[in-house]
């Protein structure tokens, strides 16, 4: 099969022919029809992710059709249209048994712990526990965009932050995660505020449901601006980018007893950011991480999509080829694209 492949971090990947994968006993092989390009892939390629062993094939936001199954797979068969969360749980550990596959102790992550979906085929382990059947109404590119950013935002907004109608929700960073969070918070009846340094992204965020916008490039005190808009601070704030500045502002702009959710990854030099802990204590703030979403929670997200309340297709920017994904991946940290790039030609 053709795959994007690298032997060293920070060196230009190439497209080459590698052996086709075979399924494990409880796994499947998926013929990849779409695979989204994500900042996590860039982090991995930079060497920021300790799970990656070289040589490597990246790619973790995928959708496709099952082309082979292991003997132990009961719920899926060849020809099924599927997607999968980027964290797949083993199904056996305590976290998995409690329904929290997103923090499984032996997690399988295509594109990180194993070879991923920037390829014609990808092997997925623990299939019965993790695959999600795709309704015919959801196209592959849209389904691929769910796997990481949209699903992660769904869990962050609905389950971790427990956003309710009427609440102010500040969203720091309007990339894929942030725009998803704005769409989801608006669908739940909350009042999202978009924060970014790009006017274009802020304007797009308004079309997705943001009721106010703060340009962090022109605003000296971002947290103060949010507190002013919300008359006292946001009920919920999400750092969708992952940087010391956005993390700090996201906590700083909360009202008393507010909830901060960290979704943007904090890796390498950013892994121990400054946090206004006196405010966390005095105002009884809650601080959460959010890491993907369990396969069993996809039902709620897919039913909101079927009902027309969520339309993740609007977040897709470009559909590109596997070859075009190489320059797109290495330039990801400088990307100014509006919307998610998805590989749909392999
Ligand atoms: Zn597990
Ligand atoms: Zn991702």
XYZ file of N, CA and C in Angstrom, residues 36-37 141-142 145 149 176 179 204 312-320 336-344:
81
model
N -8.155 12.973 8.280
C -7.969 14.399 8.560
C -6.554 14.712 9.018
N -6.105 15.920 8.691
C -4.772 16.385 9.086
C -4.935 17.231 10.349
N -15.392 12.053 4.505
C -14.577 13.205 4.918
C -15.122 13.796 6.222
N -16.435 13.921 6.315
C -17.048 14.437 7.548
C -16.779 13.486 8.705
N -13.360 13.781 10.104
C -13.154 15.001 10.897
C -13.721 14.852 12.307
N -10.873 15.975 16.568
C -11.218 17.321 17.018
C -12.685 17.484 17.397
N -9.601 23.830 14.435
C -10.624 22.784 14.346
C -11.323 22.514 15.665
N -13.464 25.815 16.791
C -14.675 26.043 15.991
C -15.712 24.961 16.280
N -15.623 33.672 10.842
C -16.172 32.335 10.583
C -16.835 31.792 11.853
N -20.747 19.206 11.236
C -19.281 19.253 11.192
C -18.710 19.404 9.781
N -19.511 19.089 8.774
C -19.045 19.258 7.392
C -18.625 20.698 7.114
N -19.258 21.648 7.811
C -18.925 23.063 7.597
C -17.495 23.391 8.025
N -16.895 22.533 8.838
C -15.546 22.816 9.337
C -14.463 22.296 8.400
N -14.877 21.572 7.359
C -13.872 21.028 6.436
C -13.446 22.129 5.466
N -12.127 22.319 5.399
C -11.596 23.329 4.489
C -11.317 22.727 3.120
N -10.204 21.981 3.027
C -9.782 21.455 1.728
C -9.786 19.937 1.750
N -10.100 19.337 0.616
C -9.865 17.904 0.429
C -8.611 17.778 -0.425
N -7.612 17.021 0.077
C -6.304 16.965 -0.588
C -5.899 15.512 -0.845
N -2.596 28.807 8.278
C -3.606 29.834 8.498
C -4.912 29.415 7.830
N -4.968 28.128 7.418
C -6.160 27.616 6.735
C -7.406 27.806 7.586
N -8.476 28.155 6.906
C -9.770 28.183 7.552
C -10.347 26.794 7.367
N -10.510 26.053 8.419
C -11.095 24.732 8.284
C -10.046 23.631 8.192
N -10.558 22.397 8.311
C -9.728 21.203 8.424
C -9.367 20.690 7.023
N -8.119 20.282 6.830
C -7.744 19.616 5.583
C -7.931 18.116 5.752
N -8.559 17.483 4.766
C -8.815 16.052 4.831
C -8.261 15.382 3.579
N -7.483 14.314 3.776
C -6.983 13.540 2.640
C -8.113 12.629 2.167
N -8.469 12.769 0.898
C -9.533 11.899 0.365
C -9.068 11.161 -0.886
